[in-house]
CSV table of C-alpha atoms and ligand atoms in Angstrom, one decimal:
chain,number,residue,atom,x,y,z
A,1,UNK,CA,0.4,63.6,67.4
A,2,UNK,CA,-1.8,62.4,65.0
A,3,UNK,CA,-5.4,62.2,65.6
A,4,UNK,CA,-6.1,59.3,63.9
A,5,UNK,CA,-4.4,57.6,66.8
A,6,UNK,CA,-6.8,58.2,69.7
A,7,UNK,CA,-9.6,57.8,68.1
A,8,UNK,CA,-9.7,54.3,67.9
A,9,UNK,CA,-8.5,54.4,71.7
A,10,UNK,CA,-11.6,56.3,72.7
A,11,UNK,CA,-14.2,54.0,70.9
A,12,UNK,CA,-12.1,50.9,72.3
A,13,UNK,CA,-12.6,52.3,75.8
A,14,UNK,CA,-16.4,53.0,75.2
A,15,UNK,CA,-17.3,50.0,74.0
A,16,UNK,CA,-15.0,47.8,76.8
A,17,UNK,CA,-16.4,50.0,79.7
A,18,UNK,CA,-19.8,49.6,78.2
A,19,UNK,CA,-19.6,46.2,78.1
A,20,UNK,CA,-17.5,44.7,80.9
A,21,UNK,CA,-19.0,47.8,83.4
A,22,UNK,CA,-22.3,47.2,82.2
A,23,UNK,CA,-23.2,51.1,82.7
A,24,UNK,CA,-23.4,53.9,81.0
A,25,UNK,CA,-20.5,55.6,79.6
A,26,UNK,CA,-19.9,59.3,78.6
A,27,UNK,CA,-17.4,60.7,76.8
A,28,UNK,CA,-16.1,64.4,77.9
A,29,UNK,CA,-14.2,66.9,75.7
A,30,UNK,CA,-10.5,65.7,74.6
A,31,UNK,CA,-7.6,68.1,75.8
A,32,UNK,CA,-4.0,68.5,75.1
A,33,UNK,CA,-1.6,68.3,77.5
A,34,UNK,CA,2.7,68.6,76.5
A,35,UNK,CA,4.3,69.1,80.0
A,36,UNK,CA,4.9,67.2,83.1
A,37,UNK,CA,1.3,66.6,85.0
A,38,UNK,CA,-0.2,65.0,87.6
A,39,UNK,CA,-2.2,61.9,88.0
A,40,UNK,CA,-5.2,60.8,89.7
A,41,UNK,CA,-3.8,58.5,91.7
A,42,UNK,CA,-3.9,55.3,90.2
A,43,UNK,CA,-3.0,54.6,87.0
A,44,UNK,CA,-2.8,51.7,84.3
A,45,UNK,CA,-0.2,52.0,81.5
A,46,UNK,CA,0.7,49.9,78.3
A,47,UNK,CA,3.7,50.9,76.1
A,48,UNK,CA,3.0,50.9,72.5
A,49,UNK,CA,6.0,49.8,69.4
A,50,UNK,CA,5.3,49.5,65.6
A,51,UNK,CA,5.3,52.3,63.9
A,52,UNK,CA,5.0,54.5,66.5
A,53,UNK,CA,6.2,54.4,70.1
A,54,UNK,CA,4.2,55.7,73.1
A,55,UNK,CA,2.4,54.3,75.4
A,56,UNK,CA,-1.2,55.1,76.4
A,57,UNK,CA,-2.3,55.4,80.5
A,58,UNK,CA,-5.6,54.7,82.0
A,59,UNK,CA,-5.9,57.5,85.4
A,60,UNK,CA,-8.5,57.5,87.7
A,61,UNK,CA,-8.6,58.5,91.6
A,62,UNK,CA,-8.2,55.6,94.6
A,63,UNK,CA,-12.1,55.2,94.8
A,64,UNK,CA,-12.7,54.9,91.7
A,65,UNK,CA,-10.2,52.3,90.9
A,66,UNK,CA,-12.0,50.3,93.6
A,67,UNK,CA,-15.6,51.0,91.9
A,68,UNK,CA,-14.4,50.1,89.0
A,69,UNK,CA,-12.6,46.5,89.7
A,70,UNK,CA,-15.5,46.2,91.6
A,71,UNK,CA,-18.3,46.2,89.3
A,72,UNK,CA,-16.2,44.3,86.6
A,73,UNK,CA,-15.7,41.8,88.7
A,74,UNK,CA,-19.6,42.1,90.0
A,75,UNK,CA,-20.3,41.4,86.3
A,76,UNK,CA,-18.8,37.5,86.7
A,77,UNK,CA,-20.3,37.0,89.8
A,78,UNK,CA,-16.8,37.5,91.8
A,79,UNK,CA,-15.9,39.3,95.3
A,80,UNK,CA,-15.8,43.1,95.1
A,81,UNK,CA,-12.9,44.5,96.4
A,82,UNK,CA,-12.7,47.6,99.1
A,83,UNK,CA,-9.2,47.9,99.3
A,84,UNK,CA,-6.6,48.5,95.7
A,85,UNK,CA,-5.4,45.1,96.9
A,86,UNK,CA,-3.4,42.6,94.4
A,87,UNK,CA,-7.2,41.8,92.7
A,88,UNK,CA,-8.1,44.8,92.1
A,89,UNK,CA,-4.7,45.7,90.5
A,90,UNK,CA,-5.1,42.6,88.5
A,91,UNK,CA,-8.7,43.6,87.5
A,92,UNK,CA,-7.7,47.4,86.2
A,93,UNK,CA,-4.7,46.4,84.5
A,94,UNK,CA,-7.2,43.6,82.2
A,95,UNK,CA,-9.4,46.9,81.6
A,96,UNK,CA,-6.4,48.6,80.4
A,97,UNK,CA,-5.5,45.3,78.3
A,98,UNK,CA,-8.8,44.9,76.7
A,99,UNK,CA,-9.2,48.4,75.8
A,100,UNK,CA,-5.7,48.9,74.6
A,101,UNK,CA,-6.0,45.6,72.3
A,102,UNK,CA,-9.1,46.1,70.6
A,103,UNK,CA,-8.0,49.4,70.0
A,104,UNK,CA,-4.4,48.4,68.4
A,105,UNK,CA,-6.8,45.6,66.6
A,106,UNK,CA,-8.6,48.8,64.9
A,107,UNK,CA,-5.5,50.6,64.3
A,108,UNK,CA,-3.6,47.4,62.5
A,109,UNK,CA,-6.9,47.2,60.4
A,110,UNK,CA,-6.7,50.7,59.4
A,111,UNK,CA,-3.0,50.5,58.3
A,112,UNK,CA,-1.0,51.4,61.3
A,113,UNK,CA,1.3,48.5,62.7
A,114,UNK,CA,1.2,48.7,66.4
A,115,UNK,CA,2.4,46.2,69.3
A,116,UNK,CA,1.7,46.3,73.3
A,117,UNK,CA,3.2,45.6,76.2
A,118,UNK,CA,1.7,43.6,79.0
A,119,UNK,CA,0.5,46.0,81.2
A,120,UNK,CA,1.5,48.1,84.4
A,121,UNK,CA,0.0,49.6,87.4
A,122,UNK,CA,1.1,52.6,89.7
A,123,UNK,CA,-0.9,53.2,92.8
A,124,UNK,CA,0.3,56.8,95.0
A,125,UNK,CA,-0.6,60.0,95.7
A,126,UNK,CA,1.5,62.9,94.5
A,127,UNK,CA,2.5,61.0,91.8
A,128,UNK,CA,3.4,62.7,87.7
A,129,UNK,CA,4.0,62.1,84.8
A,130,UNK,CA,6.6,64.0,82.4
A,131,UNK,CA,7.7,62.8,79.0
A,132,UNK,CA,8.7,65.9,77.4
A,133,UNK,CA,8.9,64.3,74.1
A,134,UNK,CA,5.6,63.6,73.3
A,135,UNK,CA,2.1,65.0,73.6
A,136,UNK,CA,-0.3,63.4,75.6
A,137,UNK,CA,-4.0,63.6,74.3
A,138,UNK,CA,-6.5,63.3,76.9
A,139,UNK,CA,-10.5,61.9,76.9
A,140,UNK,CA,-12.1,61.9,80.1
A,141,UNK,CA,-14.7,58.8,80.4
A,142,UNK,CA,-17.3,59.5,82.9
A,143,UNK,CA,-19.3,56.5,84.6
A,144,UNK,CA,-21.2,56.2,87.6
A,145,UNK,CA,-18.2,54.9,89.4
A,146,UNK,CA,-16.2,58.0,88.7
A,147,UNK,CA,-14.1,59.4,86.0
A,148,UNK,CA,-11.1,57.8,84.0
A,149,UNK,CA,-8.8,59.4,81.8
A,150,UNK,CA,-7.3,58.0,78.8
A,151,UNK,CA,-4.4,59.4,78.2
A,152,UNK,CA,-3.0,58.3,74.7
A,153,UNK,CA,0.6,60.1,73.9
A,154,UNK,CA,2.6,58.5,70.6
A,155,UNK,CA,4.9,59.9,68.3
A,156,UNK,CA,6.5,58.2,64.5
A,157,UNK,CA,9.6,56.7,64.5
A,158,UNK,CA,12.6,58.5,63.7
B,1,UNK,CA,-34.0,14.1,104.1
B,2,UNK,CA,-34.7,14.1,100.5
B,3,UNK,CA,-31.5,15.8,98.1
B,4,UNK,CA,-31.5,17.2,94.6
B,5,UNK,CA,-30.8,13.8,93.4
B,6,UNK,CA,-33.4,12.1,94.3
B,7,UNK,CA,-35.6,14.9,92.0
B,8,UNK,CA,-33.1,14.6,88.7
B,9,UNK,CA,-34.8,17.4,86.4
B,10,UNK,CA,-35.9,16.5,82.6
B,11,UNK,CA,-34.2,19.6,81.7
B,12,UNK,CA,-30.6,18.9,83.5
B,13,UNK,CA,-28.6,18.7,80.6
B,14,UNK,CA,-24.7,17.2,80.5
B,15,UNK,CA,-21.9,19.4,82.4
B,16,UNK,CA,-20.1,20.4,78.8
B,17,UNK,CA,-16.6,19.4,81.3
B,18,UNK,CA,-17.4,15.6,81.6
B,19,UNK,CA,-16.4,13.2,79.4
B,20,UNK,CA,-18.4,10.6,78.2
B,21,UNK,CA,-16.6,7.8,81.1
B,22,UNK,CA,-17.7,10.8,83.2
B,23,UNK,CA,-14.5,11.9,84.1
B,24,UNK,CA,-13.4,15.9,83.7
B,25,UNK,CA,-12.0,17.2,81.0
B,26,UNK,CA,-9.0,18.4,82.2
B,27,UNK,CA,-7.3,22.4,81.7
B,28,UNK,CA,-4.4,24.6,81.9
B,29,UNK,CA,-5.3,28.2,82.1
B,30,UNK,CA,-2.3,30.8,80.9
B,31,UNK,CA,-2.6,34.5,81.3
B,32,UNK,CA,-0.9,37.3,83.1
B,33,UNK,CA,-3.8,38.6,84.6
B,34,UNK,CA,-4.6,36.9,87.7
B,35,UNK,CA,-8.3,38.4,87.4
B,36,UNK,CA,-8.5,36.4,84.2
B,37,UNK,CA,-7.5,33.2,85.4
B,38,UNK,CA,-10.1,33.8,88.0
B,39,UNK,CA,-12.6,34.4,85.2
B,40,UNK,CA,-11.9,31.5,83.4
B,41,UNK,CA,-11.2,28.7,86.3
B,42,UNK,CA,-15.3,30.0,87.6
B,43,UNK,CA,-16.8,29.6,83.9
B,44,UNK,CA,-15.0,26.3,83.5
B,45,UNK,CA,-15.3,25.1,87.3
B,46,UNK,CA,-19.4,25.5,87.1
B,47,UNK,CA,-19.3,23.1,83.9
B,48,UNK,CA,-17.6,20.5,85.6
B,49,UNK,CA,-14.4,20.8,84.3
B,50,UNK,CA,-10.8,20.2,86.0
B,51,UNK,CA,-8.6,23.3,86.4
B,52,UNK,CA,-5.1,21.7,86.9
B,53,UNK,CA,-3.2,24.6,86.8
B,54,UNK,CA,-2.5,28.4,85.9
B,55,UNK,CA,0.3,29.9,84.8
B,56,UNK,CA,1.1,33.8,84.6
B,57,UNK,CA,3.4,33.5,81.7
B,58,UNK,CA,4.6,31.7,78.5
B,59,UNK,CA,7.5,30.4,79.6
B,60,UNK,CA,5.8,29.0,82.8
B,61,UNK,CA,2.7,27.6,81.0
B,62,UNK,CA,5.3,25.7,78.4
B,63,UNK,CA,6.8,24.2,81.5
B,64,UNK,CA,3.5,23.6,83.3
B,65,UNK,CA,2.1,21.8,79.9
B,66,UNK,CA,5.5,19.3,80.3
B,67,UNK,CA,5.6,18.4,83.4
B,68,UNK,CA,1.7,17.9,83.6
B,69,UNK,CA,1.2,16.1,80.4
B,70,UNK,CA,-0.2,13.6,79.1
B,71,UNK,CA,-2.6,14.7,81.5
B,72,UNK,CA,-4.1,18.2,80.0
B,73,UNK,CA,-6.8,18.2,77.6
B,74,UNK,CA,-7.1,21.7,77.0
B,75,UNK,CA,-4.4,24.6,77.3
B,76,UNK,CA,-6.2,27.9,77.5
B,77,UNK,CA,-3.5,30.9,76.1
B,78,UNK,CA,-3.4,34.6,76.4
B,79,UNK,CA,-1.3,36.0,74.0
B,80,UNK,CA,0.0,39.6,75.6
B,81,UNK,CA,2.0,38.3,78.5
B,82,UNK,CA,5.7,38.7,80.4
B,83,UNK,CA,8.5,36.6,79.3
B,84,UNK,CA,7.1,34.7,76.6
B,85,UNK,CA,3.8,36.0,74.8
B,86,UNK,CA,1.4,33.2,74.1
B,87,UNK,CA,2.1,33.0,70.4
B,88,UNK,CA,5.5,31.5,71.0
B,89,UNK,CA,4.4,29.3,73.7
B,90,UNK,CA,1.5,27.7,71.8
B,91,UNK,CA,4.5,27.0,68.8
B,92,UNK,CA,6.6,25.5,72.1
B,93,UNK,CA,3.9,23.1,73.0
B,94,UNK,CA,2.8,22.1,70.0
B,95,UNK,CA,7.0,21.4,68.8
B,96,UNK,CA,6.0,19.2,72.0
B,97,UNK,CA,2.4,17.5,71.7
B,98,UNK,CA,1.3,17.8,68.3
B,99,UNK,CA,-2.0,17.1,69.7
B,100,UNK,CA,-2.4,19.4,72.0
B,101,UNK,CA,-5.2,21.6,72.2
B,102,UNK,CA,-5.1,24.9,72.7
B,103,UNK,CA,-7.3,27.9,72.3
B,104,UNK,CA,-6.1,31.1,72.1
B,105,UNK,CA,-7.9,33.8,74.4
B,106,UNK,CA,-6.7,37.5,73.9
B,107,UNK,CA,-7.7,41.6,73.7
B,108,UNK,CA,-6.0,41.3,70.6
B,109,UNK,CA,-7.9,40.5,67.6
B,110,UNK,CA,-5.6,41.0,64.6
B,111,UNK,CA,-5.9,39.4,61.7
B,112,UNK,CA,-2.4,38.1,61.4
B,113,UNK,CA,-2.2,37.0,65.1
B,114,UNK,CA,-5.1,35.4,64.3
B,115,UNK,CA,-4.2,33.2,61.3
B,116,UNK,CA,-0.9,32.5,62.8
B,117,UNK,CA,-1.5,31.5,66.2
B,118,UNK,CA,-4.3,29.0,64.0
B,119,UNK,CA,-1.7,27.8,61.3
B,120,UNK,CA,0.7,27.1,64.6
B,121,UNK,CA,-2.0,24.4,65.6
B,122,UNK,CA,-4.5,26.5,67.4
B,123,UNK,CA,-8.3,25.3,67.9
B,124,UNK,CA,-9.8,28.4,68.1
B,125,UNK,CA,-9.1,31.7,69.1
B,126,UNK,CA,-11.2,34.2,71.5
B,127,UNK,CA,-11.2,38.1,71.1
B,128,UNK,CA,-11.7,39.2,75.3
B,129,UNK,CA,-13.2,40.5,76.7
B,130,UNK,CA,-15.2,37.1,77.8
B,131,UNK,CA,-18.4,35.9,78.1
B,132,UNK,CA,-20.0,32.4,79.9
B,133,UNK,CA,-21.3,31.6,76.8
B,134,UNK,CA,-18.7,32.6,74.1
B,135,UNK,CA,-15.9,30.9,75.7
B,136,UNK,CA,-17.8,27.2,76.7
B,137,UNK,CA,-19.0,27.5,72.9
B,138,UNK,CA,-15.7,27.8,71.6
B,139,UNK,CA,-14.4,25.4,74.1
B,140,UNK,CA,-16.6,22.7,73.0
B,141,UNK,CA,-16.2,22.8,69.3
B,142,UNK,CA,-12.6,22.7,69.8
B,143,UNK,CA,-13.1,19.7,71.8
B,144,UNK,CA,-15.4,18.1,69.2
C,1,MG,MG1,-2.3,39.4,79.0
């Protein structure tokens, strides 16, 4: 995988987190992962299309999914949430959305032409992901409300 | 017992959601992300305006805008959504109501999107994520 691909996916999720989170953000060492692995426990995913194909995941643990949607909405005067109810859901899956798009906005400006699907969320323990076919590249955010992991894995068109 | 009214403040301004008559200005919310339309009904809601209805996807917010008008003033429109994205539904409504107004709000922020979704008949368009301020600005030029 290209590098040039996660970059703008790891300034996107800086400057969102930043902003909507209103907190400070750090970014920990990227790491390559190629096999099946497992997941935090909750995690955000939007598929990618244009001249690549992928898709890029947003994995955190149960807590601090709840911290999270919690403190964004916190930051427009809304209910927290203490449960990973249908808000909070609805709250993560935005995050993923806002991070994803500005960072497909910086890609498209650089060159690359790259779509995105509305957004999913899983919730479960146990849970993994394998896509043999690509290689995921990993940048672990850290935040007072726990860690996320974005997990970017793309590959060219045949 | 004395209320706020009888103390009205030299420095209340206008709720940017009334119109002149005093009536609200009325609007459609469209987005797949329930948190959003949350987001958006509270920033409009404090400013006096009408919410009239929220829809979670294109297709859905084309129908809404039907059934509802002539009685929408303002069509808020995400673009990234299920079934229909908000690009085709904003040319939908507009094949509909050449006067309607809508303003795009989206993550995206391409330039293409951009001038499309504008040459389709958008007022304005709005990068997320949002802020109070940048989407009643927006809002009221649009209905200016
Ligand atoms: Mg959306």
């Amino acid at each position: 995988m290209r590098v040039e691909y996660i970059n703008p996916f790891v300034e996107a999720a800086y400057n969102i987190l930043t902003e909507v989170l209103a907190t400070e953000v750090k970014r920990g060492e990227l790491y390559l992962k190629s096999s099946a692995m497992p997941m935090l426990g909750v995690a955000a995913i939007i598929g990618l299309a244009g001249d690549v194909e992928g898709r890029v995941l947003f994995d955190m643990n149960r807590q601090t999914g709840i911290n999270v949607a919690s403190a964004m909405l916190a930051g427009m005067d809304m209910e927290p949430v203490t449960e990973m109810n249908d808000m909070a859901r609805a709250t993560l899956t935005e995050l993923a959305n806002m991070i994803t798009g500005q960072a497909v906005t910086k890609l498209h400006n650089l060159g690359f032409k790259f779509d995105l699907t509305p957004p999913a969320i899983f919730t479960g323990e146990n849970m993994s992901v394998s896509d043999a076919s690509y290689e995921a590249l990993i940048v672990p955010m850290e935040l007072p409300m726990g860690k996320i992991e974005v997990n970017v894995a793309v590959r060219e068109r045949a | 017992m004395k209320t706020k009214q009888d103390f009205p403040s030299i420095n209340e301004r206008e709720a940017a959601g009334k119109k002149p008559d005093g009536s609200s200005y009325t609007v459609m919310v469209v987005d797949d992300s329930m948190f959003v339309t949350k987001q958006i009904g509270q920033i409009l809601t404090s400013e006096g305006f009408e919410v009239v209805g929220s829809a979670a996807n294109g297709e859905e917010g084309v129908e809404m805008y039907k059934e509802k008008y002539p009685n929408v003033d303002l069509v808020t429109m995400d673009i990234t959504m299920p079934k229909m994205d908000g690009v085709t539904a904003l040319e939908k409504i507009m094949e509909f109501d050449k006067n309607a107004r809508v303003i795009m709000i989206s993550a995206l922020g391409k330039q293409d999107l951009v001038k499309k979704s504008l040459l389709l008949g958008a007022k304005n368009y709005i990068v997320k994520p949002l802020d109070r301020k940048k989407v009643l600005e927006r809002i009221l030029s649009s209905l200016g």
